[in-house]
Amino acid sequence: MNKIIRALIAGWGAKKLGGGCVGTIVVFVIIYYLLGYCDRM
């Protein structure tokens, strides 16, 4: 998966699921990592 598309999807998910500033960053990192992990499988 392209890194830009992966970042956009992670950003959208973090915006929807994140509670605050720190929560949004944590959710972004988790989604970004999971998308990268699924791409390698």
Short mmCIF file of N, CA, C and O in Angstrom, two decimals, residues 8-35:
data_model
loop_
_atom_site.label_atom_id
_atom_site.label_comp_id
_atom_site.label_asym_id
_atom_site.label_seq_id
_atom_site.Cartn_x
_atom_site.Cartn_y
_atom_site.Cartn_z
N LEU A 8 -3.28 8.68 4.93
CA LEU A 8 -4.60 9.30 4.85
C LEU A 8 -5.66 8.44 5.54
O LEU A 8 -6.51 8.97 6.27
N ILE A 9 -5.60 7.14 5.33
CA ILE A 9 -6.56 6.24 5.99
C ILE A 9 -6.36 6.27 7.51
O ILE A 9 -7.32 6.34 8.27
N ALA A 10 -5.11 6.25 7.94
CA ALA A 10 -4.82 6.29 9.38
C ALA A 10 -5.26 7.63 9.97
O ALA A 10 -5.78 7.67 11.09
N GLY A 11 -5.07 8.71 9.25
CA GLY A 11 -5.50 10.02 9.73
C GLY A 11 -7.00 10.12 9.86
O GLY A 11 -7.52 10.68 10.83
N TRP A 12 -7.72 9.58 8.88
CA TRP A 12 -9.18 9.60 8.94
C TRP A 12 -9.68 8.77 10.11
O TRP A 12 -10.57 9.19 10.85
N GLY A 13 -9.10 7.60 10.30
CA GLY A 13 -9.49 6.74 11.41
C GLY A 13 -9.16 7.36 12.76
O GLY A 13 -9.93 7.27 13.70
N ALA A 14 -8.02 8.03 12.85
CA ALA A 14 -7.64 8.68 14.10
C ALA A 14 -8.58 9.83 14.41
O ALA A 14 -8.92 10.06 15.57
N LYS A 15 -9.01 10.54 13.39
CA LYS A 15 -9.95 11.65 13.60
C LYS A 15 -11.28 11.13 14.13
O LYS A 15 -11.89 11.73 15.00
N LYS A 16 -11.73 9.99 13.60
CA LYS A 16 -13.00 9.41 14.03
C LYS A 16 -12.91 8.77 15.42
O LYS A 16 -13.84 8.85 16.20
N LEU A 17 -11.78 8.11 15.73
CA LEU A 17 -11.68 7.33 16.95
C LEU A 17 -10.94 8.03 18.09
O LEU A 17 -11.12 7.66 19.24
N GLY A 18 -10.11 9.01 17.78
CA GLY A 18 -9.29 9.67 18.80
C GLY A 18 -10.12 10.53 19.73
O GLY A 18 -11.08 11.18 19.34
N GLY A 19 -9.75 10.52 21.01
CA GLY A 19 -10.49 11.27 22.00
C GLY A 19 -9.97 12.69 22.16
O GLY A 19 -10.74 13.63 22.31
N GLY A 20 -8.69 12.88 22.14
CA GLY A 20 -8.08 14.19 22.31
C GLY A 20 -6.82 14.26 21.48
O GLY A 20 -6.63 13.47 20.56
N CYS A 21 -5.95 15.17 21.82
CA CYS A 21 -4.72 15.35 21.04
C CYS A 21 -3.83 14.11 21.12
O CYS A 21 -3.42 13.58 20.10
N VAL A 22 -3.55 13.66 22.33
CA VAL A 22 -2.67 12.51 22.51
C VAL A 22 -3.35 11.23 22.02
O VAL A 22 -2.73 10.39 21.37
N GLY A 23 -4.65 11.09 22.29
CA GLY A 23 -5.39 9.92 21.85
C GLY A 23 -5.41 9.79 20.35
O GLY A 23 -5.29 8.69 19.80
N THR A 24 -5.55 10.92 19.66
CA THR A 24 -5.57 10.91 18.20
C THR A 24 -4.22 10.46 17.65
O THR A 24 -4.15 9.68 16.70
N ILE A 25 -3.14 10.93 18.25
CA ILE A 25 -1.80 10.54 17.80
C ILE A 25 -1.57 9.05 18.02
O ILE A 25 -1.05 8.36 17.15
N VAL A 26 -2.00 8.56 19.18
CA VAL A 26 -1.82 7.13 19.48
C VAL A 26 -2.62 6.27 18.51
O VAL A 26 -2.11 5.29 17.97
N VAL A 27 -3.87 6.65 18.25
CA VAL A 27 -4.71 5.90 17.32
C VAL A 27 -4.11 5.95 15.92
O VAL A 27 -4.09 4.94 15.21
N PHE A 28 -3.59 7.10 15.50
CA PHE A 28 -2.95 7.23 14.19
C PHE A 28 -1.79 6.27 14.06
O PHE A 28 -1.67 5.54 13.07
N VAL A 29 -0.93 6.22 15.07
CA VAL A 29 0.25 5.34 15.01
C VAL A 29 -0.17 3.88 14.96
O VAL A 29 0.39 3.09 14.19
N ILE A 30 -1.17 3.51 15.75
CA ILE A 30 -1.64 2.12 15.76
C ILE A 30 -2.21 1.72 14.41
O ILE A 30 -1.88 0.68 13.86
N ILE A 31 -3.07 2.57 13.84
CA ILE A 31 -3.68 2.25 12.54
C ILE A 31 -2.62 2.21 11.45
O ILE A 31 -2.62 1.32 10.60
N TYR A 32 -1.69 3.17 11.47
CA TYR A 32 -0.63 3.21 10.47
C TYR A 32 0.21 1.94 10.52
O TYR A 32 0.55 1.34 9.50
N TYR A 33 0.54 1.50 11.74
CA TYR A 33 1.32 0.28 11.91
C TYR A 33 0.55 -0.94 11.42
O TYR A 33 1.09 -1.80 10.71
N LEU A 34 -0.72 -1.03 11.79
CA LEU A 34 -1.53 -2.19 11.39
C LEU A 34 -1.70 -2.26 9.88
O LEU A 34 -1.68 -3.34 9.29
N LEU A 35 -1.89 -1.12 9.23
CA LEU A 35 -2.00 -1.12 7.77
C LEU A 35 -0.70 -1.58 7.12
O LEU A 35 -0.71 -2.30 6.12
#
